[in-house]
Amino acid sequence: MITLPDSIKILDKDAKKILFEIRPLYPGYGITIGNTLRRVLLSSIEGAAITQVRIKGVSNEFSTIPGIKED
């Protein structure tokens, strides 16, 4: 039977980060919880990202660009 964590402690906290400890965890559940928290945080935190680029002389995403090499 999988046991639930019985201890959640906040170890360090400031304006930009928090360090906490959850234990005991069933083997492999640390990765599961970590991935879940990462995905929730990435989808919830506001930020900026490049979503579109326009290059003069390039008509579509399949056009070649002079002087650019693909790695």
GROMACS .gro file of C-alpha atoms in nm, residues 1 4-5 18 23 25 31 47 51 54-55 66 70:
model
   13
    1MET     CA    1   0.000   0.000   0.000
    4LEU     CA    2   0.085   0.937   0.212
    5PRO     CA    3   0.344   1.193   0.323
   18ILE     CA    4   1.064   2.869  -0.137
   23ARG     CA    5   0.839   1.312   0.334
   25LEU     CA    6   0.749   0.958  -0.036
   31ILE     CA    7   0.995   1.275  -0.974
   47GLY     CA    8   0.643   3.617  -1.863
   51THR     CA    9   0.612   3.382  -3.066
   54ARG     CA   10   0.946   3.835  -3.955
   55ILE     CA   11   1.259   3.842  -4.174
   66PRO     CA   12   2.134   3.356  -4.717
   70GLU     CA   13   2.156   2.477  -4.000
   0.00000   0.00000   0.00000
